[in-house]
Short mmCIF file of C-alpha atoms in Angstrom, two decimals:
data_model
loop_
_atom_site.label_atom_id
_atom_site.label_comp_id
_atom_site.label_asym_id
_atom_site.label_seq_id
_atom_site.Cartn_x
_atom_site.Cartn_y
_atom_site.Cartn_z
CA MET A 1318 41.76 -77.72 132.26
CA GLY A 1319 41.40 -78.73 128.62
CA GLN A 1320 38.80 -77.45 126.20
CA VAL A 1321 36.38 -80.13 124.99
CA LEU A 1322 35.61 -79.50 121.34
CA PHE A 1323 32.20 -79.35 119.63
CA PRO A 1324 29.80 -78.61 122.49
CA ALA A 1325 26.09 -79.00 121.69
CA VAL A 1326 24.98 -76.79 118.82
CA ALA A 1327 21.90 -76.86 116.64
CA GLY A 1328 22.00 -79.73 114.16
CA ASN A 1329 25.32 -80.93 115.54
CA ASP A 1330 24.64 -82.08 119.09
CA GLU A 1331 26.57 -84.67 121.05
CA LYS A 1332 23.89 -87.32 120.59
CA GLU A 1333 24.41 -87.07 116.83
CA ARG A 1334 28.19 -87.27 117.17
CA THR A 1335 28.44 -90.24 119.49
CA VAL A 1336 26.75 -92.58 117.04
CA THR A 1337 29.75 -92.21 114.73
CA ARG A 1338 32.31 -93.23 117.35
CA SER A 1339 33.40 -96.64 118.53
CA THR A 1340 33.72 -97.19 122.28
CA THR A 1341 36.53 -99.70 121.73
CA PRO A 1342 39.85 -98.21 122.91
CA HIS A 1343 42.32 -97.52 120.10
CA ALA A 1344 45.99 -98.35 120.47
CA ALA A 1345 46.72 -94.84 119.24
CA ASP A 1346 44.62 -93.00 121.83
CA GLY A 1347 46.57 -90.37 123.69
CA ILE A 1348 48.02 -86.88 123.46
CA TYR A 1349 49.24 -85.55 120.12
CA PHE A 1350 50.67 -82.27 118.91
CA GLY A 1351 49.67 -80.80 115.56
CA LEU A 1352 51.83 -78.18 113.81
CA MET A 1353 50.77 -76.23 110.75
CA SER A 1354 52.66 -73.53 108.85
CA GLY A 1355 50.64 -72.49 105.84
CA THR A 1356 51.01 -70.68 102.55
CA SER A 1357 51.14 -67.29 104.24
CA MET A 1358 54.49 -68.29 105.83
CA ASP A 1359 54.05 -66.04 108.85
CA GLY A 1360 54.65 -68.71 111.48
CA VAL A 1361 53.49 -72.03 112.91
CA ASP A 1362 50.25 -72.77 114.73
CA GLY A 1363 50.50 -75.57 117.27
CA ILE A 1364 47.95 -77.49 119.28
CA ALA A 1365 48.12 -80.15 122.00
CA VAL A 1366 45.09 -82.42 121.92
CA GLU A 1367 44.01 -85.63 123.61
CA PHE A 1368 42.12 -88.20 121.55
CA VAL A 1369 40.11 -90.92 123.30
CA ALA A 1370 37.82 -93.21 121.31
CA GLY A 1371 34.16 -92.55 122.00
CA LYS A 1372 34.76 -89.03 123.32
CA PRO A 1373 35.25 -85.57 121.82
CA PRO A 1374 38.89 -84.48 121.51
CA VAL A 1375 40.16 -82.26 124.30
CA VAL A 1376 42.49 -79.35 123.51
CA LEU A 1377 45.10 -79.01 126.22
CA ALA A 1378 47.02 -76.01 124.86
CA ASP A 1379 47.67 -73.99 121.73
CA ALA A 1380 50.60 -71.83 120.64
CA PHE A 1381 51.79 -69.64 117.79
CA VAL A 1382 55.47 -69.12 116.98
CA GLY A 1383 56.33 -66.54 114.35
CA PHE A 1384 59.01 -66.79 111.67
CA ALA A 1385 61.92 -64.36 111.51
CA ASP A 1386 62.05 -62.25 108.36
CA SER A 1387 65.20 -64.09 107.28
CA LEU A 1388 63.45 -67.47 107.42
CA ARG A 1389 60.38 -66.13 105.67
CA ASP A 1390 62.56 -64.64 102.94
CA ALA A 1391 64.41 -67.95 102.52
CA LEU A 1392 61.12 -69.84 102.22
CA PHE A 1393 59.76 -67.36 99.68
CA ALA A 1394 62.97 -67.60 97.63
CA LEU A 1395 62.59 -71.39 97.45
CA GLN A 1396 59.21 -71.00 95.76
CA GLN A 1397 61.05 -70.44 92.48
CA PRO A 1398 64.04 -72.19 90.89
CA GLY A 1399 67.39 -70.67 91.79
CA GLN A 1400 71.04 -71.32 92.43
CA ASN A 1401 72.26 -73.58 95.22
CA GLU A 1402 68.73 -74.78 95.98
CA ILE A 1403 69.73 -78.01 97.73
CA GLU A 1404 71.84 -76.28 100.35
CA ARG A 1405 69.41 -73.38 100.77
CA GLU A 1406 66.55 -75.82 101.29
CA ALA A 1407 68.52 -77.86 103.82
CA LEU A 1408 69.42 -74.77 105.84
CA ALA A 1409 65.83 -73.48 105.70
CA ALA A 1410 64.54 -76.88 106.80
CA ALA A 1411 66.83 -76.88 109.83
CA ALA A 1412 65.77 -73.36 110.77
CA LEU A 1413 62.13 -74.34 110.29
CA ALA A 1414 62.54 -77.42 112.50
CA SER A 1415 63.98 -75.16 115.20
CA ARG A 1416 60.83 -73.02 115.13
CA TYR A 1417 58.69 -76.15 115.23
CA ALA A 1418 60.68 -77.29 118.26
CA VAL A 1419 60.07 -73.97 120.00
CA CYS A 1420 56.35 -74.41 119.35
CA CYS A 1421 56.45 -77.95 120.80
CA HIS A 1422 58.23 -76.72 123.91
CA GLU A 1423 55.64 -73.96 124.30
CA LEU A 1424 52.89 -76.61 124.11
CA LEU A 1425 54.68 -78.82 126.66
CA ARG A 1426 55.00 -75.87 129.02
CA ALA A 1427 51.44 -74.62 128.56
CA ALA A 1428 49.91 -78.09 129.01
CA ASN A 1429 52.35 -79.04 131.81
CA LEU A 1430 53.44 -82.18 129.96
CA ALA A 1431 56.63 -84.20 129.84
CA PRO A 1432 57.70 -85.23 126.30
CA THR A 1433 57.08 -88.88 127.19
CA ARG A 1434 53.36 -88.11 127.57
CA VAL A 1435 53.05 -87.15 123.89
CA ARG A 1436 52.43 -89.98 121.44
CA ALA A 1437 53.55 -88.04 118.37
CA VAL A 1438 53.88 -84.65 116.71
CA GLY A 1439 52.06 -84.33 113.37
CA VAL A 1440 53.83 -81.66 111.32
CA HIS A 1441 52.81 -80.58 107.85
CA GLY A 1442 56.03 -78.83 106.81
CA GLN A 1443 56.22 -75.81 104.54
CA THR A 1444 55.09 -76.30 100.96
CA VAL A 1445 57.51 -74.82 98.43
CA ARG A 1446 56.46 -76.76 95.33
CA HIS A 1447 53.22 -78.57 94.62
CA ARG A 1448 53.15 -80.29 91.24
CA PRO A 1449 50.98 -83.41 91.55
CA GLU A 1450 50.53 -83.45 87.77
CA LYS A 1451 54.26 -84.22 87.63
CA GLY A 1452 54.04 -86.71 90.45
CA TYR A 1453 55.57 -84.74 93.30
CA THR A 1454 54.89 -82.32 96.12
CA ARG A 1455 57.57 -80.77 98.31
CA GLN A 1456 57.14 -79.73 101.93
CA ILE A 1457 60.33 -78.39 103.52
CA ASN A 1458 60.97 -79.97 106.90
CA ASN A 1459 63.63 -81.73 108.95
CA PRO A 1460 61.55 -84.17 111.00
CA ALA A 1461 64.63 -86.11 112.14
CA LEU A 1462 66.02 -82.94 113.69
CA LEU A 1463 62.64 -82.14 115.24
CA ALA A 1464 62.50 -85.60 116.85
CA GLU A 1465 66.04 -85.07 118.14
CA MET A 1466 65.19 -81.65 119.59
CA THR A 1467 61.90 -82.65 121.23
CA ARG A 1468 62.45 -86.33 122.09
CA ILE A 1469 58.96 -87.01 120.73
CA ASP A 1470 58.01 -89.24 117.77
CA VAL A 1471 57.39 -87.11 114.68
CA VAL A 1472 54.99 -87.90 111.83
CA ALA A 1473 55.67 -85.88 108.68
CA ASP A 1474 55.42 -85.92 104.86
CA PHE A 1475 51.69 -86.60 104.78
CA ARG A 1476 51.08 -85.67 101.16
CA SER A 1477 53.61 -87.82 99.31
CA ARG A 1478 51.83 -91.17 99.74
CA ASP A 1479 48.62 -89.82 98.28
CA VAL A 1480 50.53 -88.37 95.31
CA ALA A 1481 52.33 -91.71 94.85
CA ALA A 1482 48.88 -93.32 94.61
CA GLY A 1483 47.93 -90.94 91.80
CA GLY A 1484 46.25 -88.30 93.95
CA GLN A 1485 46.63 -84.57 94.30
CA GLY A 1486 48.01 -84.90 97.83
CA ALA A 1487 45.60 -82.12 98.77
CA PRO A 1488 43.42 -81.22 100.41
CA LEU A 1489 43.95 -83.74 103.20
CA VAL A 1490 41.68 -82.20 105.82
CA PRO A 1491 38.22 -83.20 104.46
CA ALA A 1492 38.22 -86.58 106.26
CA PHE A 1493 38.89 -84.69 109.49
CA HIS A 1494 36.27 -82.05 108.66
CA ALA A 1495 33.72 -84.81 108.12
CA GLN A 1496 34.34 -86.24 111.58
CA MET A 1497 34.36 -82.87 113.29
CA PHE A 1498 31.73 -80.87 111.46
CA GLY A 1499 29.35 -83.19 109.59
CA SER A 1500 25.61 -83.15 110.21
CA ALA A 1501 22.95 -85.82 109.85
CA SER A 1502 20.34 -83.29 108.79
CA GLU A 1503 21.92 -80.75 106.44
CA THR A 1504 24.64 -80.22 103.86
CA ARG A 1505 27.44 -78.00 105.11
CA VAL A 1506 30.54 -76.48 103.57
CA VAL A 1507 33.73 -75.94 105.56
CA CYS A 1508 35.84 -73.25 103.91
CA ASN A 1509 39.49 -72.80 104.81
CA LEU A 1510 40.82 -69.34 104.03
CA GLY A 1511 44.56 -69.80 104.24
CA GLY A 1512 47.00 -68.67 101.61
CA ILE A 1513 44.87 -70.72 99.23
CA SER A 1514 41.14 -71.24 99.69
CA ASN A 1515 39.66 -74.71 99.81
CA ILE A 1516 36.28 -76.15 100.64
CA THR A 1517 34.99 -79.41 102.06
CA ILE A 1518 31.43 -80.37 101.13
CA LEU A 1519 29.75 -82.40 103.86
CA PRO A 1520 26.42 -83.82 102.71
CA ALA A 1521 23.77 -84.76 105.25
CA ALA A 1522 24.80 -88.26 106.26
CA ASP A 1523 22.23 -89.78 108.64
CA GLY A 1524 24.48 -89.33 111.64
CA ASN A 1525 27.54 -90.93 110.04
CA ALA A 1526 29.30 -87.96 108.50
CA ALA A 1527 32.79 -89.47 108.74
CA ALA A 1528 31.76 -92.37 106.50
CA ALA A 1529 29.71 -90.37 104.02
CA ALA A 1530 30.61 -91.39 100.51
CA GLY A 1531 29.62 -87.99 99.22
CA VAL A 1532 32.26 -85.97 101.08
CA ARG A 1533 34.23 -83.87 98.60
CA GLY A 1534 36.89 -81.24 98.89
CA PHE A 1535 39.26 -79.25 96.70
CA ASP A 1536 41.15 -75.99 96.34
CA CYS A 1537 39.18 -73.05 94.93
CA GLY A 1538 41.90 -70.48 94.29
CA PRO A 1539 43.90 -67.73 95.98
CA ALA A 1540 42.92 -66.28 99.34
CA ASN A 1541 45.45 -64.60 101.63
CA VAL A 1542 48.38 -65.31 99.33
CA LEU A 1543 47.49 -62.41 96.99
CA LEU A 1544 45.82 -60.20 99.61
CA ASP A 1545 48.96 -60.38 101.76
CA GLU A 1546 51.23 -59.73 98.79
CA TRP A 1547 49.34 -56.56 97.89
CA ALA A 1548 49.15 -55.37 101.50
CA GLN A 1549 52.91 -55.82 101.87
CA ARG A 1550 53.54 -53.76 98.74
CA HIS A 1551 51.24 -50.87 99.58
CA LEU A 1552 50.94 -50.86 103.37
CA GLY A 1553 54.34 -52.25 104.27
CA LYS A 1554 52.51 -54.75 106.47
CA PRO A 1555 52.31 -58.54 106.17
CA TYR A 1556 48.51 -58.55 105.91
CA ASP A 1557 45.43 -56.33 105.68
CA GLU A 1558 44.37 -56.22 109.32
CA GLY A 1559 40.60 -56.54 109.66
CA GLY A 1560 40.22 -56.10 105.90
CA ARG A 1561 40.30 -52.33 106.34
CA PHE A 1562 42.45 -51.71 103.26
CA ALA A 1563 40.00 -53.68 101.10
CA ALA A 1564 37.04 -51.93 102.73
CA SER A 1565 38.46 -48.54 101.72
CA GLY A 1566 38.35 -49.49 98.04
CA ALA A 1567 35.75 -50.60 95.50
CA VAL A 1568 35.59 -53.76 93.42
CA HIS A 1569 36.67 -53.11 89.82
CA GLN A 1570 34.61 -55.47 87.68
CA PRO A 1571 36.85 -55.47 84.57
CA LEU A 1572 39.85 -56.42 86.72
CA LEU A 1573 37.81 -59.09 88.51
CA ASN A 1574 36.83 -60.54 85.14
CA ALA A 1575 40.47 -60.59 84.07
CA LEU A 1576 41.51 -62.32 87.29
CA LEU A 1577 38.79 -64.93 86.87
CA ASP A 1578 40.01 -65.63 83.34
CA GLU A 1579 42.26 -68.42 84.57
CA PRO A 1580 41.74 -72.07 83.51
CA PHE A 1581 42.15 -73.35 87.07
CA PHE A 1582 38.82 -71.79 88.08
CA GLU A 1583 36.96 -73.87 85.47
CA GLN A 1584 38.86 -77.08 86.15
CA ALA A 1585 36.79 -79.91 87.59
CA PRO A 1586 37.86 -81.46 90.91
CA PRO A 1587 39.90 -83.15 92.17
CA LYS A 1588 42.20 -80.17 91.97
CA SER A 1589 44.74 -78.37 94.12
CA THR A 1590 46.95 -75.34 93.66
CA GLY A 1591 49.44 -73.07 95.42
CA ARG A 1592 52.07 -70.42 94.87
CA ASP A 1593 53.26 -72.33 91.81
CA LEU A 1594 50.32 -70.67 90.02
CA PHE A 1595 48.94 -67.87 92.18
CA ASN A 1596 51.95 -65.71 92.95
CA ALA A 1597 53.23 -62.17 92.50
CA SER A 1598 54.15 -62.75 88.84
CA TRP A 1599 50.66 -64.04 88.06
CA LEU A 1600 49.13 -60.99 89.74
CA ASP A 1601 51.42 -58.53 87.97
CA THR A 1602 50.60 -60.05 84.60
CA LYS A 1603 46.88 -59.67 85.28
CA LEU A 1604 47.35 -56.10 86.53
CA SER A 1605 49.38 -54.94 83.54
CA ALA A 1606 46.28 -53.51 81.81
CA PHE A 1607 45.03 -51.83 85.00
CA ALA A 1608 48.03 -49.81 86.12
CA ALA A 1609 45.98 -46.71 86.95
CA LEU A 1610 43.75 -48.42 89.50
CA PRO A 1611 44.01 -47.18 93.10
CA PRO A 1612 45.72 -49.82 95.26
CA ALA A 1613 42.72 -50.04 97.59
CA ASP A 1614 40.49 -50.94 94.63
CA VAL A 1615 42.88 -53.73 93.70
CA GLN A 1616 42.73 -55.05 97.27
CA ALA A 1617 38.94 -54.96 97.24
CA THR A 1618 38.93 -56.80 93.91
CA LEU A 1619 41.33 -59.47 95.21
CA ALA A 1620 38.95 -60.05 98.13
CA ALA A 1621 36.12 -60.37 95.62
CA LEU A 1622 38.18 -62.85 93.58
CA THR A 1623 38.51 -65.10 96.63
CA ALA A 1624 34.82 -64.81 97.45
CA VAL A 1625 33.51 -65.31 93.91
CA SER A 1626 35.76 -68.28 93.15
CA ILE A 1627 34.51 -70.02 96.32
CA ALA A 1628 30.85 -69.12 95.74
CA ARG A 1629 30.97 -70.47 92.18
CA GLU A 1630 32.32 -73.80 93.40
CA ILE A 1631 29.63 -74.03 96.07
CA GLU A 1632 26.97 -73.28 93.46
CA ARG A 1633 28.37 -75.97 91.13
CA HIS A 1634 29.00 -78.72 93.65
CA ALA A 1635 26.94 -77.98 96.78
CA SER A 1636 23.79 -76.22 95.66
CA ASP A 1637 21.93 -77.69 98.65
CA CYS A 1638 24.37 -76.14 101.13
CA ARG A 1639 22.68 -74.73 104.24
CA ALA A 1640 25.65 -73.09 105.96
CA VAL A 1641 29.29 -72.20 105.32
CA TYR A 1642 31.77 -72.45 108.21
CA VAL A 1643 35.08 -70.62 107.76
CA CYS A 1644 38.44 -71.43 109.33
CA GLY A 1645 42.03 -70.34 108.68
CA GLY A 1646 43.61 -66.92 108.86
CA GLY A 1647 40.97 -65.36 106.63
CA ALA A 1648 38.36 -66.05 109.31
CA ARG A 1649 39.77 -62.98 111.08
CA ASN A 1650 38.96 -60.78 108.07
CA PRO A 1651 35.34 -59.57 108.39
CA GLU A 1652 35.46 -57.93 104.95
CA LEU A 1653 36.36 -61.26 103.37
CA LEU A 1654 33.50 -63.01 105.17
CA LYS A 1655 31.12 -60.26 104.06
CA ALA A 1656 32.34 -60.56 100.47
CA LEU A 1657 31.77 -64.33 100.56
CA GLU A 1658 28.22 -63.93 101.85
CA GLN A 1659 27.49 -61.36 99.12
CA ALA A 1660 29.00 -63.60 96.43
CA LEU A 1661 26.88 -66.52 97.60
CA THR A 1662 23.77 -64.35 97.38
CA ARG A 1663 24.65 -63.26 93.85
CA SER A 1664 25.28 -66.87 92.82
CA GLY A 1665 21.78 -67.88 93.89
CA ALA A 1666 22.56 -69.12 97.41
CA SER A 1667 20.68 -66.30 99.11
CA GLY A 1668 20.20 -66.79 102.81
CA VAL A 1669 23.12 -69.19 103.28
CA PRO A 1670 24.86 -67.92 106.42
CA VAL A 1671 28.63 -67.53 106.56
CA MET A 1672 30.17 -67.94 110.01
CA THR A 1673 33.37 -69.22 111.52
CA THR A 1674 33.87 -72.70 112.95
CA ASP A 1675 33.47 -71.11 116.39
CA ALA A 1676 29.77 -71.74 115.78
CA LEU A 1677 30.55 -75.48 115.84
CA GLY A 1678 32.70 -75.25 118.94
CA VAL A 1679 36.13 -75.17 117.26
CA PRO A 1680 38.08 -71.87 117.05
CA PRO A 1681 39.12 -71.20 113.44
CA HIS A 1682 42.84 -71.06 114.22
CA TYR A 1683 42.69 -74.56 115.75
CA VAL A 1684 41.34 -76.39 112.75
CA GLU A 1685 44.35 -77.11 110.54
CA ALA A 1686 46.81 -77.85 113.34
CA LEU A 1687 44.18 -80.08 114.91
CA ALA A 1688 43.77 -81.87 111.57
CA PHE A 1689 47.47 -82.76 111.44
CA ALA A 1690 47.40 -84.02 115.01
CA TRP A 1691 44.50 -86.24 113.92
CA LEU A 1692 46.38 -87.39 110.81
CA ALA A 1693 49.37 -88.26 113.01
CA MET A 1694 47.09 -90.38 115.17
CA ARG A 1695 45.75 -92.13 112.06
CA CYS A 1696 49.29 -92.86 110.93
CA ILE A 1697 50.30 -94.28 114.33
CA GLU A 1698 47.30 -96.62 114.29
CA ARG A 1699 47.90 -97.47 110.60
CA THR A 1700 44.52 -96.13 109.54
CA PRO A 1701 44.04 -94.36 106.18
CA GLY A 1702 43.90 -90.58 106.35
CA ASN A 1703 42.95 -89.63 102.79
CA LEU A 1704 39.65 -89.65 100.93
CA PRO A 1705 40.25 -90.91 97.36
CA ALA A 1706 37.09 -89.16 96.14
CA VAL A 1707 38.68 -85.89 97.27
CA THR A 1708 42.28 -86.28 96.13
CA GLY A 1709 41.85 -88.65 93.19
CA ALA A 1710 44.17 -91.28 94.68
CA ALA A 1711 43.78 -94.91 93.61
CA GLY A 1712 42.57 -95.85 97.08
CA LYS A 1713 42.75 -95.16 100.78
CA ARG A 1714 46.28 -94.86 102.12
CA VAL A 1715 48.00 -94.47 105.48
CA LEU A 1716 49.63 -91.05 105.28
CA GLY A 1717 52.89 -89.91 106.84
CA ALA A 1718 56.39 -91.09 107.68
CA ILE A 1719 57.36 -91.78 111.30
CA TYR A 1720 60.60 -90.50 112.83
CA PRO A 1721 61.01 -92.15 116.27
CA ARG A 1722 62.14 -90.08 119.22
#
């Protein structure tokens, strides 16, 4: 039996939500898969969801498929210029599509579905370069191979159309956040803690959150990308489980100040970033004057960097925020959530609770994969998926390229 999302919660009950939905059937109603492999490059999250106009989406199954070390290493190597890039990217894309296909087959099995029951797979791909200021963004993928392996229509390359229209191509999830998490009575912030942190600001919208002109969203800075890098170096593990490494250290204020001395943090939105800026080389340059610091103190300070950079953006752009809802991998890090709540208090937002999207009926690890299933549905029905006020694009655009089964 599927899980119906967003059960009744305070300020976000079903009565409020149904006023934003049409009861007219959509040609694109049906079952979709969403696949998301993020900046952390540890694997792909998948979700099978049924969309029916006028009703909450129903999750039929979810799955996680990890990446082999060889694939992860190949993806990391493609973050920087190097020899034989075209062939290396093509081989990595084929290997990536194979992992996506495994995830799709896991979803088919778990939901007891035949491929013909699925309208489309929405797949983000793996970002290796993101340079919207130069007019391009690059997500490794082989959607043609994925369609061949699954016999399901594939929708991919969501970001390029927004960039072609002069936008950042990111973040793309705020329109989805508005539909899922908006409130008629209070301003909320949805904070994704993936490799990079980003926020969506959802102003109170009189019951029509999806259409609210004031919805904004943008990247804030590094999150797990630097925390994972440091944990790998000093723990030999891909991430700091439960934030325990950070909790064993203390925030070093001079280092935090040095980390915050980066023009991106003062840049006005729309803005987006990635490993092109926040990477191991950036971190090593910043750490060069702090070589004697205990590794645990560096980890604690990196957690504080994530928290402070988010809190500052909330103070600047959502001072009337009443709650922050966290999704993404960082939602499993209690120390990071605690640091964010403390940073909000110090920035003047005392009393603003920080919780995961579980509080709104959507498990944190569902959110991004669910968003790309939703974007695939929008593409199939030829409905715009971007918010120009968020990305800076010249207008609303249908996002994605379709690869038929």
